[in-house]
mmCIF file of C-alpha atoms in Angstrom:
data_model
loop_
_atom_site.group_PDB
_atom_site.id
_atom_site.type_symbol
_atom_site.label_atom_id
_atom_site.label_comp_id
_atom_site.label_asym_id
_atom_site.label_seq_id
_atom_site.Cartn_x
_atom_site.Cartn_y
_atom_site.Cartn_z
ATOM 1 C CA UNK A 147 -3.396 -13.468 -17.297
ATOM 2 C CA UNK A 148 -0.468 -15.527 -16.097
ATOM 3 C CA UNK A 149 2.759 -14.015 -14.882
ATOM 4 C CA UNK A 150 5.827 -15.566 -16.492
ATOM 5 C CA UNK A 151 8.465 -13.258 -15.059
ATOM 6 C CA UNK A 152 10.292 -13.654 -11.771
ATOM 7 C CA UNK A 153 10.194 -9.883 -11.360
ATOM 8 C CA UNK A 154 6.949 -8.140 -12.390
ATOM 9 C CA UNK A 155 6.796 -5.249 -14.816
ATOM 10 C CA UNK A 156 4.464 -2.292 -14.710
ATOM 11 C CA UNK A 157 2.215 -1.161 -17.576
ATOM 12 C CA UNK A 158 5.128 0.485 -19.373
ATOM 13 C CA UNK A 159 7.416 -2.548 -19.151
ATOM 14 C CA UNK A 160 9.790 -1.348 -16.444
ATOM 15 C CA UNK A 161 11.071 -3.725 -13.789
ATOM 16 C CA UNK A 162 9.610 -3.263 -10.320
ATOM 17 C CA UNK A 163 12.078 -3.930 -7.524
ATOM 18 C CA UNK A 164 10.713 -2.786 -4.186
ATOM 19 C CA UNK A 165 11.566 -3.526 -0.589
ATOM 20 C CA UNK A 166 9.896 -2.285 2.578
ATOM 21 C CA UNK A 167 12.093 -1.498 5.563
ATOM 22 C CA UNK A 168 11.795 0.462 8.794
ATOM 23 C CA UNK A 169 14.860 2.452 7.779
ATOM 24 C CA UNK A 170 17.126 1.249 10.580
ATOM 25 C CA UNK A 171 20.324 -0.809 10.493
ATOM 26 C CA UNK A 172 21.246 0.408 7.001
ATOM 27 C CA UNK A 173 24.876 -0.526 6.320
ATOM 28 C CA UNK A 174 27.202 0.596 3.531
ATOM 29 C CA UNK A 175 27.047 -2.936 2.120
ATOM 30 C CA UNK A 176 23.250 -2.823 1.954
ATOM 31 C CA UNK A 177 23.287 0.644 0.401
ATOM 32 C CA UNK A 178 25.643 -0.594 -2.311
ATOM 33 C CA UNK A 179 23.390 -3.617 -2.900
ATOM 34 C CA UNK A 180 20.239 -1.483 -3.187
ATOM 35 C CA UNK A 181 21.930 0.951 -5.550
ATOM 36 C CA UNK A 182 23.402 -1.759 -7.775
ATOM 37 C CA UNK A 183 20.038 -3.501 -8.279
ATOM 38 C CA UNK A 184 18.102 -0.225 -8.514
ATOM 39 C CA UNK A 185 15.852 -1.260 -5.617
ATOM 40 C CA UNK A 186 13.235 1.163 -4.338
ATOM 41 C CA UNK A 187 12.970 1.290 -0.551
ATOM 42 C CA UNK A 188 9.622 2.049 1.085
ATOM 43 C CA UNK A 189 10.173 3.511 4.553
ATOM 44 C CA UNK A 190 7.328 4.281 7.014
ATOM 45 C CA UNK A 191 6.900 7.745 8.520
ATOM 46 C CA UNK A 192 4.345 8.193 11.295
ATOM 47 C CA UNK A 193 4.861 11.813 12.258
ATOM 48 C CA UNK A 194 6.991 14.902 11.817
ATOM 49 C CA UNK A 195 7.646 14.819 15.572
ATOM 50 C CA UNK A 196 10.173 12.414 17.043
ATOM 51 C CA UNK A 197 8.129 11.522 20.135
ATOM 52 C CA UNK A 198 5.009 10.712 18.061
ATOM 53 C CA UNK A 199 6.951 8.581 15.584
ATOM 54 C CA UNK A 200 8.685 6.715 18.408
ATOM 55 C CA UNK A 201 5.292 6.150 20.051
ATOM 56 C CA UNK A 202 3.989 4.367 16.951
ATOM 57 C CA UNK A 203 7.111 2.254 16.464
ATOM 58 C CA UNK A 204 7.557 1.562 20.170
ATOM 59 C CA UNK A 205 11.297 2.168 19.805
ATOM 60 C CA UNK A 206 12.966 5.149 21.430
ATOM 61 C CA UNK A 207 15.147 7.025 18.956
ATOM 62 C CA UNK A 208 13.672 5.319 15.872
ATOM 63 C CA UNK A 209 12.620 8.667 14.366
ATOM 64 C CA UNK A 210 16.131 10.108 14.329
ATOM 65 C CA UNK A 211 17.596 6.845 13.041
ATOM 66 C CA UNK A 212 15.046 6.616 10.226
ATOM 67 C CA UNK A 213 15.444 10.239 9.112
ATOM 68 C CA UNK A 214 19.237 9.973 9.216
ATOM 69 C CA UNK A 215 19.201 6.867 7.021
ATOM 70 C CA UNK A 216 16.729 8.353 4.527
ATOM 71 C CA UNK A 217 19.111 11.275 4.019
ATOM 72 C CA UNK A 218 22.072 8.906 3.610
ATOM 73 C CA UNK A 219 20.190 6.746 1.094
ATOM 74 C CA UNK A 220 19.178 9.810 -0.918
ATOM 75 C CA UNK A 221 22.749 11.062 -0.951
ATOM 76 C CA UNK A 222 23.973 7.663 -2.187
ATOM 77 C CA UNK A 223 21.437 7.642 -5.019
ATOM 78 C CA UNK A 224 19.077 4.974 -3.631
ATOM 79 C CA UNK A 225 15.438 5.562 -4.547
ATOM 80 C CA UNK A 226 13.388 6.047 -1.365
ATOM 81 C CA UNK A 227 9.593 6.327 -1.155
ATOM 82 C CA UNK A 228 8.409 7.446 2.300
ATOM 83 C CA UNK A 229 5.083 5.900 3.320
ATOM 84 C CA UNK A 230 3.019 8.137 5.580
ATOM 85 C CA UNK A 231 0.968 5.856 7.810
ATOM 86 C CA UNK A 232 -2.269 7.420 9.015
ATOM 87 C CA UNK A 233 -4.470 6.528 11.980
ATOM 88 C CA UNK A 234 -6.994 8.322 14.159
ATOM 89 C CA UNK A 235 -4.095 9.581 16.274
ATOM 90 C CA UNK A 236 -2.174 11.443 13.572
ATOM 91 C CA UNK A 237 -4.456 12.131 10.600
ATOM 92 C CA UNK A 238 -5.071 15.714 11.745
ATOM 93 C CA UNK A 239 -1.347 16.345 11.193
ATOM 94 C CA UNK A 240 -1.310 14.871 7.684
ATOM 95 C CA UNK A 241 -0.557 18.151 5.900
ATOM 96 C CA UNK A 242 2.359 18.859 8.248
ATOM 97 C CA UNK A 243 3.715 15.330 7.816
ATOM 98 C CA UNK A 244 3.564 15.694 4.025
ATOM 99 C CA UNK A 245 5.360 19.034 4.238
ATOM 100 C CA UNK A 246 8.016 17.394 6.404
ATOM 101 C CA UNK A 247 8.432 14.421 4.040
ATOM 102 C CA UNK A 248 8.843 16.641 0.972
ATOM 103 C CA UNK A 249 11.964 18.095 2.596
ATOM 104 C CA UNK A 250 13.693 14.748 1.963
ATOM 105 C CA UNK A 251 13.636 15.570 -1.772
ATOM 106 C CA UNK A 252 12.315 12.110 -2.617
ATOM 107 C CA UNK A 253 10.642 11.808 -6.019
ATOM 108 C CA UNK A 254 7.376 10.633 -4.450
ATOM 109 C CA UNK A 255 5.641 9.547 -1.260
ATOM 110 C CA UNK A 256 2.664 7.358 -0.392
ATOM 111 C CA UNK A 257 -0.182 7.561 2.094
ATOM 112 C CA UNK A 258 -1.387 4.372 3.754
ATOM 113 C CA UNK A 259 -3.421 3.345 6.789
ATOM 114 C CA UNK A 260 -2.457 1.742 10.056
ATOM 115 C CA UNK A 261 -4.881 -1.148 9.918
ATOM 116 C CA UNK A 262 -6.982 -1.774 13.029
ATOM 117 C CA UNK A 263 -7.301 -5.132 14.692
ATOM 118 C CA UNK A 264 -10.529 -6.456 13.244
ATOM 119 C CA UNK A 265 -12.438 -7.975 16.150
ATOM 120 C CA UNK A 266 -16.133 -8.480 15.456
ATOM 121 C CA UNK A 267 -17.437 -6.343 18.355
ATOM 122 C CA UNK A 268 -15.269 -3.454 17.167
ATOM 123 C CA UNK A 269 -15.752 -3.922 13.441
ATOM 124 C CA UNK A 270 -18.398 -1.251 12.807
ATOM 125 C CA UNK A 271 -16.620 1.308 14.967
ATOM 126 C CA UNK A 272 -13.351 0.602 13.160
ATOM 127 C CA UNK A 273 -14.969 0.998 9.749
ATOM 128 C CA UNK A 274 -16.615 4.298 10.689
ATOM 129 C CA UNK A 275 -13.353 5.582 12.089
ATOM 130 C CA UNK A 276 -11.530 4.625 8.902
ATOM 131 C CA UNK A 277 -14.249 6.292 6.846
ATOM 132 C CA UNK A 278 -13.646 9.631 8.534
ATOM 133 C CA UNK A 279 -9.892 9.336 7.961
ATOM 134 C CA UNK A 280 -10.360 8.264 4.345
ATOM 135 C CA UNK A 281 -12.619 11.228 3.621
ATOM 136 C CA UNK A 282 -10.008 13.509 5.159
ATOM 137 C CA UNK A 283 -7.249 12.405 2.775
ATOM 138 C CA UNK A 284 -9.337 11.560 -0.312
ATOM 139 C CA UNK A 285 -8.982 15.079 -1.700
ATOM 140 C CA UNK A 286 -5.207 14.707 -1.514
ATOM 141 C CA UNK A 287 -5.087 11.568 -3.672
ATOM 142 C CA UNK A 288 -4.288 12.346 -7.284
ATOM 143 C CA UNK A 289 -4.581 10.360 -10.502
ATOM 144 C CA UNK A 290 -2.393 10.922 -13.544
ATOM 145 C CA UNK A 291 -2.334 9.487 -17.060
ATOM 146 C CA UNK A 292 0.259 6.841 -16.229
ATOM 147 C CA UNK A 293 -1.674 5.573 -13.208
ATOM 148 C CA UNK A 294 -4.906 5.634 -15.220
ATOM 149 C CA UNK A 295 -3.395 3.303 -17.831
ATOM 150 C CA UNK A 296 -1.865 1.122 -15.123
ATOM 151 C CA UNK A 297 -5.233 0.684 -13.387
ATOM 152 C CA UNK A 298 -6.741 -0.683 -16.584
ATOM 153 C CA UNK A 299 -4.394 -3.660 -16.530
ATOM 154 C CA UNK A 300 -3.295 -4.352 -12.962
ATOM 155 C CA UNK A 301 -4.160 -3.631 -9.343
ATOM 156 C CA UNK A 302 -1.928 -0.674 -8.541
ATOM 157 C CA UNK A 303 -1.959 -1.491 -4.817
ATOM 158 C CA UNK A 304 -1.158 -5.221 -4.973
ATOM 159 C CA UNK A 305 0.771 -5.722 -8.204
ATOM 160 C CA UNK A 306 4.315 -6.912 -7.601
ATOM 161 C CA UNK A 307 3.793 -7.454 -3.881
ATOM 162 C CA UNK A 308 4.604 -10.617 -1.996
ATOM 163 C CA UNK A 309 5.064 -11.041 1.748
ATOM 164 C CA UNK A 310 6.314 -13.883 3.941
ATOM 165 C CA UNK A 311 5.265 -14.189 7.586
ATOM 166 C CA UNK A 312 7.474 -15.487 10.380
ATOM 167 C CA UNK A 313 5.931 -18.958 10.094
ATOM 168 C CA UNK A 314 6.579 -19.067 6.340
ATOM 169 C CA UNK A 315 3.107 -18.222 5.022
ATOM 170 C CA UNK A 316 3.286 -16.544 1.627
ATOM 171 C CA UNK A 317 0.633 -13.842 1.286
ATOM 172 C CA UNK A 318 -0.070 -11.129 -1.327
ATOM 173 C CA UNK A 319 0.381 -8.278 1.156
ATOM 174 C CA UNK A 320 1.591 -7.969 4.737
ATOM 175 C CA UNK A 321 -1.969 -7.074 5.769
ATOM 176 C CA UNK A 322 -3.603 -10.050 3.998
ATOM 177 C CA UNK A 323 -3.071 -12.543 6.812
ATOM 178 C CA UNK A 324 -6.086 -14.642 5.860
ATOM 179 C CA UNK A 325 -4.994 -15.051 2.222
ATOM 180 C CA UNK A 326 -2.277 -17.692 2.441
ATOM 181 C CA UNK A 327 -1.004 -18.725 -0.998
ATOM 182 C CA UNK A 328 1.544 -21.339 0.081
ATOM 183 C CA UNK A 329 3.935 -21.991 2.949
ATOM 184 C CA UNK A 330 7.568 -21.737 2.016
ATOM 185 C CA UNK A 331 8.583 -24.196 4.756
ATOM 186 C CA UNK A 332 5.971 -26.937 4.446
ATOM 187 C CA UNK A 333 5.045 -26.807 0.751
ATOM 188 C CA UNK A 334 8.576 -27.165 -0.616
ATOM 189 C CA UNK A 335 8.108 -24.342 -3.105
ATOM 190 C CA UNK A 336 10.299 -21.392 -4.042
ATOM 191 C CA UNK A 337 9.280 -17.792 -4.646
ATOM 192 C CA UNK A 338 10.354 -18.170 -8.258
ATOM 193 C CA UNK A 339 7.972 -21.113 -8.718
ATOM 194 C CA UNK A 340 5.109 -19.180 -7.127
ATOM 195 C CA UNK A 341 5.587 -16.322 -9.569
ATOM 196 C CA UNK A 342 6.047 -18.556 -12.604
ATOM 197 C CA UNK A 343 2.864 -20.490 -11.770
ATOM 198 C CA UNK A 344 0.919 -17.251 -11.472
ATOM 199 C CA UNK A 345 -0.345 -18.043 -7.963
ATOM 200 C CA UNK A 346 -0.575 -14.335 -7.171
ATOM 201 C CA UNK A 347 -2.252 -13.329 -10.418
ATOM 202 C CA UNK A 348 -5.747 -13.183 -8.900
ATOM 203 C CA UNK A 349 -4.504 -10.371 -6.679
ATOM 204 C CA UNK A 350 -2.044 -8.677 -9.027
ATOM 205 C CA UNK A 351 -4.582 -8.415 -11.853
ATOM 206 C CA UNK A 352 -7.635 -7.621 -9.728
ATOM 207 C CA UNK A 353 -8.814 -4.596 -11.706
ATOM 208 C CA UNK A 354 -12.051 -2.709 -11.148
ATOM 209 C CA UNK A 355 -13.445 -4.405 -14.255
ATOM 210 C CA UNK A 356 -13.529 -7.649 -12.256
ATOM 211 C CA UNK A 357 -15.628 -6.230 -9.401
ATOM 212 C CA UNK A 358 -19.389 -6.253 -9.938
ATOM 213 C CA UNK A 359 -20.360 -2.695 -8.987
ATOM 214 C CA UNK A 360 -17.044 -1.083 -9.865
ATOM 215 C CA UNK A 361 -17.099 -2.262 -13.484
ATOM 216 C CA UNK A 362 -20.092 0.037 -14.028
ATOM 217 C CA UNK A 363 -18.348 3.076 -12.558
ATOM 218 C CA UNK A 364 -17.040 5.787 -14.872
ATOM 219 C CA UNK A 365 -14.287 6.600 -12.354
ATOM 220 C CA UNK A 366 -12.980 3.038 -11.985
ATOM 221 C CA UNK A 367 -9.586 3.613 -13.623
ATOM 222 C CA UNK A 368 -8.984 6.650 -11.452
ATOM 223 C CA UNK A 369 -9.812 4.849 -8.217
ATOM 224 C CA UNK A 370 -7.120 4.484 -5.561
ATOM 225 C CA UNK A 371 -7.975 2.099 -2.751
ATOM 226 C CA UNK A 372 -6.879 -0.908 -0.708
ATOM 227 C CA UNK A 373 -8.655 -4.123 -1.780
ATOM 228 C CA UNK A 374 -7.074 -6.088 1.055
ATOM 229 C CA UNK A 375 -8.625 -3.828 3.683
ATOM 230 C CA UNK A 376 -12.067 -4.379 2.144
ATOM 231 C CA UNK A 377 -11.377 -8.104 1.888
ATOM 232 C CA UNK A 378 -10.409 -8.398 5.558
ATOM 233 C CA UNK A 379 -13.314 -6.301 6.848
ATOM 234 C CA UNK A 380 -15.866 -8.271 4.818
ATOM 235 C CA UNK A 381 -14.406 -11.665 5.747
ATOM 236 C CA UNK A 382 -13.218 -12.636 2.299
ATOM 237 C CA UNK A 383 -15.517 -10.754 -0.069
ATOM 238 C CA UNK A 384 -14.087 -9.189 -3.218
ATOM 239 C CA UNK A 385 -16.321 -6.166 -3.453
ATOM 240 C CA UNK A 386 -16.550 -2.417 -3.789
ATOM 241 C CA UNK A 387 -14.200 -0.379 -1.628
ATOM 242 C CA UNK A 388 -15.746 0.017 1.829
ATOM 243 C CA UNK A 389 -14.843 3.697 1.899
ATOM 244 C CA UNK A 390 -16.264 4.580 -1.502
ATOM 245 C CA UNK A 391 -19.113 7.070 -1.149
ATOM 246 C CA UNK A 392 -20.086 7.027 -4.828
ATOM 247 C CA UNK A 393 -23.000 5.131 -6.340
ATOM 248 C CA UNK A 394 -22.339 4.549 -10.070
ATOM 249 C CA UNK A 395 -25.896 3.348 -10.648
ATOM 250 C CA UNK A 396 -27.336 6.606 -9.321
ATOM 251 C CA UNK A 397 -24.435 8.877 -10.185
ATOM 252 C CA UNK A 398 -24.373 10.483 -6.730
ATOM 253 C CA UNK A 399 -21.879 10.914 -3.899
ATOM 254 C CA UNK A 400 -23.158 10.191 -0.416
ATOM 255 C CA UNK A 401 -21.698 9.270 2.947
ATOM 256 C CA UNK A 402 -24.995 8.452 4.628
ATOM 257 C CA UNK A 403 -25.380 5.129 2.824
ATOM 258 C CA UNK A 404 -22.126 3.933 4.306
ATOM 259 C CA UNK A 405 -23.534 4.150 7.814
ATOM 260 C CA UNK A 406 -26.970 2.749 6.995
#
């Protein structure tokens, strides 16, 4: 399927306008701009404690600045979606972080991973570590009717995403560093042209029906995962989610096979 819109729509035909920001340096002019265009802001939250959050960002005082701006944005009517980033250092506090985030009175929040540096000697250890974290939060991931229908048509994680690196590489997600679509500096191409040509369609429309094992799974439209993480860990393979412990051919759940 080829995209012919500059801005993508979801399954129900609504425009998706999303920006990711660290929540700092939010001016009145920017707030007015976000509100006018109905832009959703995704803002990372690493902890409910200021010292932990500042540790992850590496910036002293970033926690207070981020929380202050989230409250201002909410008050001004800008749609904010906090993203709770989980790693081995904070996943034990996930429930407390969620409780803290719900106090912002945002309509929703997301849970995502802090992706490890994938060096070959550390690859297996990193995968096992991620598996334990994934199993910890899997019970908290919920599917609803709207997301079920969306998953039948698009990739709910990648659809509508586009990222540009400092050197101008255009990639489908900020974590997909090896998947360069074009370079905005050297290829003399605009973002509008990239979208109109459908150069991101292979990622945006990567449904479970296009993955060999997943297309046989009865839970495929209720699956929530990160295809880019699997892609990076497996050095370019489009395959079943690394953290999936279900075998659709046998109809059983098992974690042991993952470590075999």
